[in-house]
Short mmCIF file of C-alpha atoms in Angstrom, two decimals:
data_model
loop_
_atom_site.label_atom_id
_atom_site.label_comp_id
_atom_site.label_asym_id
_atom_site.label_seq_id
_atom_site.Cartn_x
_atom_site.Cartn_y
_atom_site.Cartn_z
CA MET A 1494 0.00 0.00 0.00
CA ALA A 1495 2.84 2.39 0.77
CA GLY A 1496 3.98 2.01 -2.83
CA ARG A 1497 0.94 3.93 -4.00
CA ARG A 1498 2.58 7.11 -2.85
CA SER A 1499 6.26 6.26 -2.51
CA VAL A 1500 6.58 4.89 -6.05
CA TRP A 1501 3.62 5.90 -8.19
CA ASN A 1502 3.33 9.51 -7.02
CA ASP A 1503 6.86 10.27 -8.20
CA PRO A 1504 6.63 12.50 -11.32
CA ARG A 1505 9.62 10.70 -12.89
CA VAL A 1506 7.84 7.37 -12.57
CA ILE A 1507 4.57 8.76 -13.90
CA GLU A 1508 6.38 10.12 -16.95
CA LYS A 1509 8.22 6.84 -17.53
CA VAL A 1510 4.95 4.90 -17.36
CA LEU A 1511 3.96 6.59 -20.64
CA SER A 1512 6.32 4.18 -22.42
CA PHE A 1513 4.27 1.21 -21.18
CA THR A 1514 0.73 -0.07 -21.13
CA PRO A 1515 0.05 0.13 -17.38
CA ALA A 1516 -2.07 -2.44 -15.60
CA THR A 1517 -2.71 -3.64 -12.08
CA ASP A 1518 -4.10 -6.83 -10.64
CA GLU A 1519 -4.50 -8.89 -7.49
CA VAL A 1520 -1.71 -11.41 -7.05
CA TRP A 1521 -3.14 -13.95 -4.58
CA ARG A 1522 -5.57 -15.22 -7.21
CA LEU A 1523 -2.92 -15.26 -9.92
CA GLN A 1524 -0.62 -17.33 -7.72
CA ARG A 1525 -3.14 -19.91 -6.57
CA HIS A 1526 -6.38 -20.18 -8.53
CA PRO A 1527 -6.98 -22.65 -11.37
CA ASP A 1528 -8.31 -20.12 -13.90
CA LYS A 1529 -6.60 -20.01 -17.29
CA GLU A 1530 -5.44 -16.42 -16.70
CA CYS A 1531 -3.78 -17.48 -13.44
CA GLN A 1532 -2.13 -20.54 -14.98
CA PHE A 1533 -0.79 -18.36 -17.77
CA PHE A 1534 0.72 -15.96 -15.22
CA ARG A 1535 2.41 -18.79 -13.33
CA GLN A 1536 3.79 -20.33 -16.49
CA GLN A 1537 5.31 -17.02 -17.51
CA VAL A 1538 6.83 -16.08 -14.14
CA ALA A 1539 7.64 -19.46 -12.59
CA GLY A 1540 7.72 -21.87 -15.51
CA ARG A 1541 4.84 -23.99 -14.25
CA THR A 1542 1.05 -23.79 -14.08
CA THR A 1543 0.64 -25.23 -10.59
CA PRO A 1544 0.07 -22.86 -7.63
CA ILE A 1545 3.06 -20.92 -6.37
CA GLY A 1546 3.51 -19.88 -2.74
CA GLY A 1547 5.27 -16.96 -1.12
CA SER A 1548 4.67 -13.38 -2.12
CA TRP A 1549 4.83 -12.41 -5.78
CA GLN A 1550 3.80 -8.83 -5.20
CA GLY A 1551 5.72 -6.24 -7.16
CA LEU A 1552 6.35 -4.66 -10.52
CA TYR A 1553 6.61 -6.70 -13.71
CA VAL A 1554 7.38 -5.85 -17.31
CA PHE A 1555 6.07 -8.29 -19.92
CA SER A 1556 6.09 -8.31 -23.70
CA PRO A 1557 2.56 -8.48 -25.19
CA SER A 1558 3.15 -12.20 -25.70
CA GLY A 1559 3.58 -12.60 -21.96
CA LYS A 1560 7.36 -13.01 -21.96
CA LEU A 1561 8.64 -11.80 -18.59
CA LEU A 1562 11.31 -9.14 -19.16
CA VAL A 1563 12.01 -7.93 -15.60
CA ARG A 1564 10.39 -7.97 -12.18
CA GLN A 1565 11.09 -6.58 -8.70
CA ASN A 1566 9.20 -5.70 -5.56
CA THR A 1567 10.18 -2.27 -4.33
CA LEU A 1568 8.67 0.64 -2.44
CA GLN A 1569 11.37 3.04 -3.65
CA ALA A 1570 10.80 5.25 -6.67
CA ASP A 1571 14.49 5.25 -7.61
CA LYS A 1572 14.55 1.44 -7.77
CA ALA A 1573 11.29 1.38 -9.68
CA LEU A 1574 12.75 3.80 -12.23
CA ILE A 1575 15.76 1.56 -12.72
CA LEU A 1576 13.46 -1.43 -13.19
CA LEU A 1577 11.40 0.41 -15.79
CA GLU A 1578 14.57 1.43 -17.65
CA LYS A 1579 15.75 -2.20 -17.63
CA GLY A 1580 12.35 -3.32 -18.84
CA LEU A 1581 12.39 -0.86 -21.73
CA ALA A 1582 15.93 -1.89 -22.68
CA ALA A 1583 14.92 -5.56 -22.66
CA TRP A 1584 11.86 -4.75 -24.76
CA GLU A 1585 13.89 -2.80 -27.31
CA ALA A 1586 16.41 -5.64 -27.53
CA LEU A 1587 13.71 -8.16 -28.47
CA PRO A 1588 13.66 -9.31 -32.10
CA ALA A 1589 10.63 -7.98 -33.95
CA GLU A 1590 8.93 -11.38 -34.04
CA GLU A 1591 9.11 -11.64 -30.25
CA ARG A 1592 7.34 -8.32 -29.84
CA LEU A 1593 4.19 -9.65 -31.44
CA PRO A 1594 1.14 -10.37 -29.28
CA ILE A 1595 -0.33 -13.82 -28.85
CA ASP A 1596 -3.94 -14.88 -29.19
CA PRO A 1597 -5.77 -13.54 -26.10
CA PHE A 1598 -7.72 -16.80 -25.94
CA ILE A 1599 -4.59 -18.28 -24.35
CA TYR A 1600 -4.88 -16.10 -21.25
CA GLU A 1601 -8.44 -14.80 -21.13
CA PRO A 1602 -10.11 -15.78 -17.85
CA ALA A 1603 -13.13 -18.03 -17.52
CA HIS A 1604 -14.01 -16.41 -14.21
CA ARG A 1605 -13.39 -13.10 -12.57
CA TRP A 1606 -15.60 -11.62 -9.89
CA GLU A 1607 -16.03 -8.50 -12.02
CA LEU A 1608 -18.23 -10.59 -14.31
CA PHE A 1609 -20.91 -10.20 -11.62
CA TYR A 1610 -20.71 -6.41 -11.51
CA PRO A 1611 -24.29 -5.38 -10.70
CA THR A 1612 -25.16 -3.20 -13.68
CA ASP A 1613 -28.33 -1.25 -12.83
CA GLY A 1614 -27.80 -2.01 -9.16
CA LEU A 1615 -26.17 0.15 -6.51
CA VAL A 1616 -22.37 0.25 -6.59
CA LEU A 1617 -20.65 2.30 -3.93
CA ARG A 1618 -17.04 3.30 -3.63
CA SER A 1619 -15.94 3.17 -0.01
CA THR A 1620 -12.89 5.15 1.02
CA SER A 1621 -11.55 4.67 4.54
CA ARG A 1622 -9.06 6.92 6.27
CA ASP A 1623 -7.34 7.29 9.62
CA LEU A 1624 -8.70 10.33 11.42
CA PRO A 1625 -7.38 12.27 14.40
CA GLU A 1626 -8.99 11.36 17.68
CA LYS A 1627 -10.58 14.81 17.92
CA GLY A 1628 -12.33 14.37 14.59
CA LEU A 1629 -12.14 16.20 11.29
CA THR A 1630 -9.54 18.94 11.10
CA SER A 1631 -7.63 20.59 8.31
CA GLU A 1632 -4.84 18.13 9.05
CA THR A 1633 -6.89 14.98 8.51
CA ARG A 1634 -4.90 13.40 5.70
CA GLY A 1635 -3.90 10.10 7.27
CA ARG A 1636 -3.55 6.75 5.53
CA TRP A 1637 -6.44 5.59 3.37
CA ASN A 1638 -7.74 2.60 1.46
CA ARG A 1639 -10.56 1.81 -0.89
CA ASP A 1640 -13.12 -0.87 -1.62
CA HIS A 1641 -16.37 -1.27 -3.51
CA ILE A 1642 -19.80 -2.27 -2.24
CA TRP A 1643 -22.22 -4.12 -4.47
CA PHE A 1644 -26.01 -4.34 -4.33
CA HIS A 1645 -27.81 -6.12 -7.16
CA HIS A 1646 -30.69 -4.52 -9.03
CA SER A 1647 -33.04 -7.00 -7.36
CA GLU A 1648 -31.90 -5.73 -3.95
CA LEU A 1649 -32.64 -2.05 -4.58
CA LYS A 1650 -36.26 -2.34 -3.47
CA GLU A 1651 -35.01 -3.40 -0.05
CA TRP A 1652 -33.69 0.13 0.47
CA ILE A 1653 -36.99 1.84 -0.26
CA PRO A 1654 -39.92 2.35 2.12
CA THR A 1655 -43.20 0.94 0.85
CA SER A 1656 -44.73 4.40 0.99
CA LEU A 1657 -42.77 7.32 -0.41
CA LYS A 1658 -44.42 9.88 1.86
CA SER A 1659 -42.24 12.35 3.70
CA GLY A 1660 -41.42 11.04 7.15
CA GLN A 1661 -41.95 7.40 6.27
CA VAL A 1662 -39.37 5.24 8.04
CA HIS A 1663 -37.93 1.95 6.88
CA SER A 1664 -35.25 -0.43 8.13
CA LEU A 1665 -32.78 -1.97 5.72
CA PRO A 1666 -33.27 -5.75 5.89
CA ALA A 1667 -30.78 -7.53 8.09
CA GLU A 1668 -29.15 -9.39 5.21
CA LEU A 1669 -28.06 -6.16 3.52
CA ALA A 1670 -27.16 -4.37 6.75
CA MET A 1671 -25.05 -7.40 7.65
CA ARG A 1672 -23.30 -7.15 4.28
CA LEU A 1673 -22.21 -3.66 5.22
CA ALA A 1674 -21.18 -4.67 8.74
CA ARG A 1675 -19.33 -7.87 7.89
CA PHE A 1676 -17.53 -6.80 4.75
CA HIS A 1677 -17.38 -3.02 4.59
CA ILE A 1678 -17.33 -1.43 8.02
CA VAL A 1679 -13.97 -3.07 8.60
CA ASP A 1680 -10.63 -1.56 9.43
CA ASN A 1681 -8.77 -1.82 6.14
CA VAL A 1682 -7.14 1.61 6.32
CA SER A 1683 -3.56 0.47 6.31
CA GLY A 1684 -3.89 -3.00 4.88
CA GLN A 1685 -6.37 -5.73 4.20
CA GLU A 1686 -8.41 -6.94 7.12
CA GLY A 1687 -10.42 -10.15 7.19
CA PRO A 1688 -14.21 -10.23 6.94
CA PHE A 1689 -16.33 -10.56 10.05
CA SER A 1690 -18.38 -13.71 10.50
CA PRO A 1691 -22.13 -13.45 11.26
CA GLU A 1692 -21.43 -14.32 14.90
CA ASP A 1693 -19.18 -11.29 15.21
CA ILE A 1694 -21.92 -8.78 14.45
CA GLU A 1695 -23.51 -7.34 17.57
CA LYS A 1696 -25.37 -4.56 15.77
CA ALA A 1697 -26.03 -3.77 12.13
CA GLU A 1698 -28.88 -1.34 11.66
CA VAL A 1699 -29.58 1.08 8.83
CA THR A 1700 -32.67 3.27 8.93
CA ILE A 1701 -34.04 5.05 5.87
CA THR A 1702 -36.39 7.99 6.24
CA VAL A 1703 -38.21 9.62 3.35
CA GLY A 1704 -37.50 13.34 3.04
CA ASP A 1705 -38.60 15.54 0.18
CA CYS A 1706 -40.49 14.10 -2.77
CA GLU A 1707 -40.30 16.29 -5.85
CA SER A 1708 -41.76 14.77 -8.96
CA ASP A 1709 -40.10 11.36 -9.17
CA LYS A 1710 -37.05 12.32 -7.10
CA VAL A 1711 -37.27 11.09 -3.55
CA THR A 1712 -34.78 12.18 -0.92
CA LEU A 1713 -33.85 9.43 1.52
CA LEU A 1714 -32.07 10.17 4.78
CA LEU A 1715 -29.91 7.38 6.11
CA SER A 1716 -28.68 6.63 9.58
CA GLY A 1717 -27.04 3.55 10.95
CA GLU A 1718 -25.16 1.89 13.73
CA PHE A 1719 -22.66 -0.93 13.59
CA ARG A 1720 -20.85 -2.84 16.26
CA SER A 1721 -18.73 -5.87 15.46
CA GLU A 1722 -16.26 -7.83 17.54
CA SER A 1723 -14.25 -10.89 16.59
CA ASP A 1724 -12.64 -13.30 19.01
CA GLY A 1725 -9.96 -13.91 16.41
CA VAL A 1726 -11.20 -17.39 15.53
CA TYR A 1727 -11.84 -17.87 11.82
CA LYS A 1728 -15.36 -19.26 11.17
CA LEU A 1729 -16.05 -18.99 7.45
CA GLY A 1730 -15.00 -22.41 6.22
CA GLU A 1731 -12.92 -23.09 3.11
CA THR A 1732 -12.29 -19.67 1.64
CA ASP A 1733 -9.17 -17.73 0.75
CA TRP A 1734 -9.64 -15.84 4.02
CA LYS A 1735 -8.92 -18.99 6.00
CA HIS A 1736 -5.23 -18.28 5.41
CA PHE A 1737 -5.49 -14.69 6.60
CA PRO A 1738 -3.95 -13.90 10.00
CA SER A 1739 -6.83 -13.48 12.42
CA ARG A 1740 -6.75 -11.75 15.79
CA THR A 1741 -9.23 -10.19 18.18
CA ARG A 1742 -10.59 -6.97 16.76
CA GLY A 1743 -13.65 -4.78 16.67
CA VAL A 1744 -15.46 -1.81 15.20
CA SER A 1745 -18.07 0.54 16.59
CA ALA A 1746 -19.43 3.01 14.06
CA GLN A 1747 -22.23 5.42 13.16
CA LEU A 1748 -23.46 6.17 9.64
CA VAL A 1749 -25.26 9.21 8.31
CA GLY A 1750 -26.12 9.77 4.68
CA ILE A 1751 -28.44 11.06 2.04
CA ALA A 1752 -29.58 9.52 -1.23
CA THR A 1753 -31.86 10.39 -4.12
CA TRP A 1754 -34.15 7.66 -5.41
CA ASN A 1755 -35.85 8.00 -8.77
CA SER A 1756 -39.27 6.43 -8.43
CA THR A 1757 -39.74 6.27 -12.21
CA SER A 1758 -36.47 4.66 -13.26
CA LEU A 1759 -36.29 2.75 -9.96
CA ARG A 1760 -32.63 3.67 -9.60
CA PHE A 1761 -30.55 5.65 -7.17
CA GLU A 1762 -29.43 8.94 -8.69
CA SER A 1763 -27.10 9.78 -5.84
CA PHE A 1764 -25.92 8.20 -2.62
CA GLU A 1765 -23.50 9.66 -0.10
CA ALA A 1766 -22.83 8.49 3.43
CA ALA A 1767 -20.20 9.17 6.04
CA VAL A 1768 -19.30 6.63 8.69
CA SER A 1769 -17.35 7.48 11.82
CA GLY A 1770 -15.95 4.67 13.85
CA LYS A 1771 -13.64 3.45 16.55
CA VAL A 1772 -11.57 0.40 15.69
CA TRP A 1773 -9.33 -1.83 17.73
CA GLY A 1774 -7.25 -4.97 17.40
CA GLY A 1775 -6.29 -6.28 14.03
CA SER A 1776 -5.26 -8.93 11.59
CA GLY A 1777 -1.55 -8.46 11.94
CA LEU A 1778 -1.58 -6.78 8.55
CA ASN A 1779 -3.52 -3.65 9.36
CA GLY A 1780 -0.92 -1.85 11.46
CA ARG A 1781 -2.98 -1.64 14.64
CA ARG A 1782 -0.48 -2.92 17.14
CA GLY A 1783 -1.28 -1.63 20.62
CA ILE A 1784 -4.68 -0.29 19.56
CA THR A 1785 -7.13 -1.72 22.08
CA GLU A 1786 -10.82 -1.27 22.79
CA VAL A 1787 -9.83 0.94 25.71
CA LYS A 1788 -7.72 3.12 23.46
CA PRO A 1789 -9.12 2.63 19.96
CA ALA A 1790 -8.17 4.36 16.72
CA LYS A 1791 -10.57 6.61 14.85
CA VAL A 1792 -11.50 5.81 11.27
CA GLY A 1793 -13.80 7.51 8.78
CA TRP A 1794 -15.43 5.91 5.75
CA PHE A 1795 -17.08 7.79 2.93
CA LEU A 1796 -19.46 5.91 0.65
CA GLU A 1797 -20.67 7.25 -2.68
CA MET A 1798 -21.81 6.01 -6.06
CA THR A 1799 -19.02 5.18 -8.48
CA GLY A 1800 -18.48 6.47 -11.98
CA ASP A 1801 -17.75 4.48 -15.10
CA SER A 1802 -13.97 4.16 -14.86
CA PRO A 1803 -12.52 0.64 -15.11
CA SER A 1804 -11.37 0.79 -11.50
CA SER A 1805 -14.92 1.54 -10.33
CA LYS A 1806 -15.94 -1.89 -11.57
CA LEU A 1807 -13.50 -3.79 -9.38
CA ALA A 1808 -15.15 -6.34 -7.16
CA PRO A 1809 -15.42 -5.92 -3.39
CA ALA A 1810 -12.50 -7.46 -1.51
CA PHE A 1811 -14.82 -9.97 0.17
CA VAL A 1812 -17.01 -10.69 -2.84
CA ASP A 1813 -16.23 -14.40 -2.56
CA VAL A 1814 -17.94 -14.56 0.83
CA TYR A 1815 -20.85 -12.15 0.14
CA GLY A 1816 -23.14 -15.17 0.05
CA ALA A 1817 -25.41 -13.54 -2.57
CA ASP A 1818 -27.06 -15.88 -5.07
CA TRP A 1819 -26.33 -13.52 -7.99
CA ILE A 1820 -22.58 -13.93 -7.49
CA LYS A 1821 -21.28 -17.26 -8.76
CA PRO A 1822 -17.99 -18.81 -7.67
CA PRO A 1823 -15.62 -20.29 -10.22
CA THR A 1824 -16.52 -23.81 -11.31
CA PRO A 1825 -14.07 -26.34 -9.87
CA MET B 408 -36.87 1.55 14.00
CA THR B 409 -35.47 1.60 17.48
CA PRO B 410 -35.84 4.61 19.79
CA LEU B 411 -32.07 5.07 19.56
CA SER B 412 -32.24 5.19 15.77
CA ILE B 413 -34.96 7.84 15.89
CA LEU B 414 -32.88 9.84 18.33
CA LEU B 415 -29.85 9.51 16.12
CA LEU B 416 -31.74 10.63 13.05
CA LEU B 417 -33.15 13.67 14.81
CA ASN B 418 -29.74 14.57 16.16
CA LEU B 419 -27.83 13.97 12.98
CA CYS B 420 -30.04 15.74 10.49
CA LEU B 421 -29.69 19.36 11.38
CA ILE B 422 -32.79 20.62 9.63
CA PRO B 423 -36.25 19.17 9.13
CA ILE B 424 -36.35 16.25 6.74
CA SER B 425 -38.96 18.00 4.63
CA SER B 426 -36.61 20.88 3.91
CA GLY B 427 -35.76 21.48 0.28
CA ASP B 428 -32.03 21.21 0.87
CA PRO B 429 -31.38 18.70 3.61
CA VAL B 430 -27.91 18.68 5.07
CA CYS B 431 -27.05 15.79 7.30
CA SER B 432 -24.16 15.97 9.68
CA LEU B 433 -22.08 13.57 11.67
CA GLU B 434 -20.24 14.77 14.76
CA ASP B 435 -21.29 18.32 13.89
CA GLN B 436 -19.64 18.12 10.47
CA PRO B 437 -21.67 18.15 7.24
CA LEU B 438 -21.22 15.30 4.77
CA LYS B 439 -19.17 17.47 2.41
CA ASN B 440 -16.53 17.93 5.11
CA TRP B 441 -16.33 14.17 5.62
CA LYS B 442 -15.98 13.67 1.90
CA GLN B 443 -13.23 16.26 1.64
CA ALA B 444 -11.34 14.83 4.62
CA ILE B 445 -11.56 11.18 3.59
CA GLU B 446 -11.39 11.00 -0.19
CA PRO B 447 -8.02 11.07 -1.95
CA GLY B 448 -6.89 14.45 -3.20
CA PRO B 449 -4.40 15.93 -5.66
CA GLU B 450 -1.58 14.46 -3.60
CA ASP B 451 -2.61 11.03 -4.94
CA ARG B 452 -1.25 11.55 -8.45
CA TRP B 453 -0.93 7.79 -9.01
CA LEU B 454 -4.68 7.68 -9.53
CA THR B 455 -4.22 9.72 -12.74
CA ILE B 456 -2.29 6.87 -14.41
CA PRO B 457 -4.66 5.15 -16.89
CA TRP B 458 -4.38 1.71 -15.30
CA HIS B 459 -6.02 -1.30 -16.83
CA THR B 460 -7.42 -3.42 -14.05
CA SER B 461 -6.36 -6.96 -14.89
CA LEU B 462 -3.50 -8.96 -16.34
CA HIS B 463 -5.55 -10.12 -19.32
CA GLU B 464 -6.89 -6.66 -20.20
CA GLY B 465 -3.44 -5.12 -19.87
CA LEU B 466 -1.80 -7.80 -21.98
CA LYS B 467 -4.41 -7.51 -24.69
CA LYS B 468 -4.10 -3.72 -24.76
CA ALA B 469 -0.29 -3.92 -24.80
CA GLY B 470 -0.58 -6.05 -27.92
CA GLU B 471 -2.87 -3.51 -29.54
CA GLU B 472 -0.57 -0.63 -28.62
CA GLY B 473 2.66 -2.43 -29.50
CA GLN B 474 4.12 -1.57 -26.10
CA PRO B 475 5.47 -3.58 -23.18
CA LEU B 476 3.08 -4.25 -20.32
CA LEU B 477 3.90 -2.74 -16.94
CA LEU B 478 2.03 -4.83 -14.37
CA TRP B 479 1.73 -3.80 -10.70
CA LEU B 480 0.62 -6.70 -8.49
CA MET B 481 -0.31 -6.71 -4.83
CA ASN B 482 -2.23 -8.85 -2.38
CA GLY B 483 -5.58 -7.17 -2.78
CA HIS B 484 -6.10 -5.11 -5.90
CA PRO B 485 -3.89 -1.98 -5.93
CA LEU B 486 -6.82 0.12 -7.15
CA GLY B 487 -9.20 -1.44 -4.67
CA CYS B 488 -8.65 -2.82 -1.19
CA THR B 489 -5.04 -3.87 -0.84
#
């Protein structure tokens, strides 16, 4: 995560990237899953298609045929620049026939979670950030992270009161409130955190109140409370998260937001919510050593609808354990 | 709706919910302040790089552009939750 700023914010690196086609991806899946795209990656970097252990995070330069030219894992811009220079030199030294692309069929995936992107549903971008204990100030630019929250088109009605009269109050069904609590009101600010299990959720409540109704635009006011606490024992069965370091941890948070529902198109036109929380404990990867329930850290989340950029269509980190019937796992 | 939820809603929405321009607040700060404080800003220049979001899309595009592929891999997607 530190590389986002230490490497990719460097103007020299940004300029050098212009000589490449830049891409990003998640490496755990590429290292371990049976999909054709993952097997192709392993063949190119390790010379075999079977799963590879250890950490293969880092920067890679490939020819369009998938020939690995250079790779290194670094958080230093100077080292990244050297790697990019080496990659370009290796590329320029390739004979013309080795610069040609291969048939994408060879590496195109059969399954990615993005295939289940809920077009016409509600997709929220969640940004989390460390905040000072005293709350928002002009200096509140701590560490941050990002995730996406998916609700299928068929789930939108669950957000809307049956009567769209001002003052009407409605509770988000437990299944969807639990989705927020278990997978999204988590402390991922400085590194991935594991999902909460259902048993960990002490409170997950979201209340929706109808505000103004002008023509077919209905203002919805949102409020919510979340409290989750894990004993550090993993309870979700055979998932990728089984291998994640798990420790005692918890979150206590409040949500406030506002959304506009279009009662003709049956779509959200806008959705913004802020969440303020106290977090404690951790996974071992989220940098919360010494942060206890007695002396928790303060975290803010901001949720809003995404745009159409490719990155806005990335799947939620915990999509594989959402448990929604419209999201299909890879076939064995 | 629990009594606590009603209390929260009344406390958190500063003006009547029938107002034409409702502004909700959390800890006495309007939503726009939370957005400004939490969302990435101009200091996050790396977000301006036109990243493709998968190995296969990047490789395919590299072939179309006749350029080498620069691939940044992390545990957790670098443009998502990592």
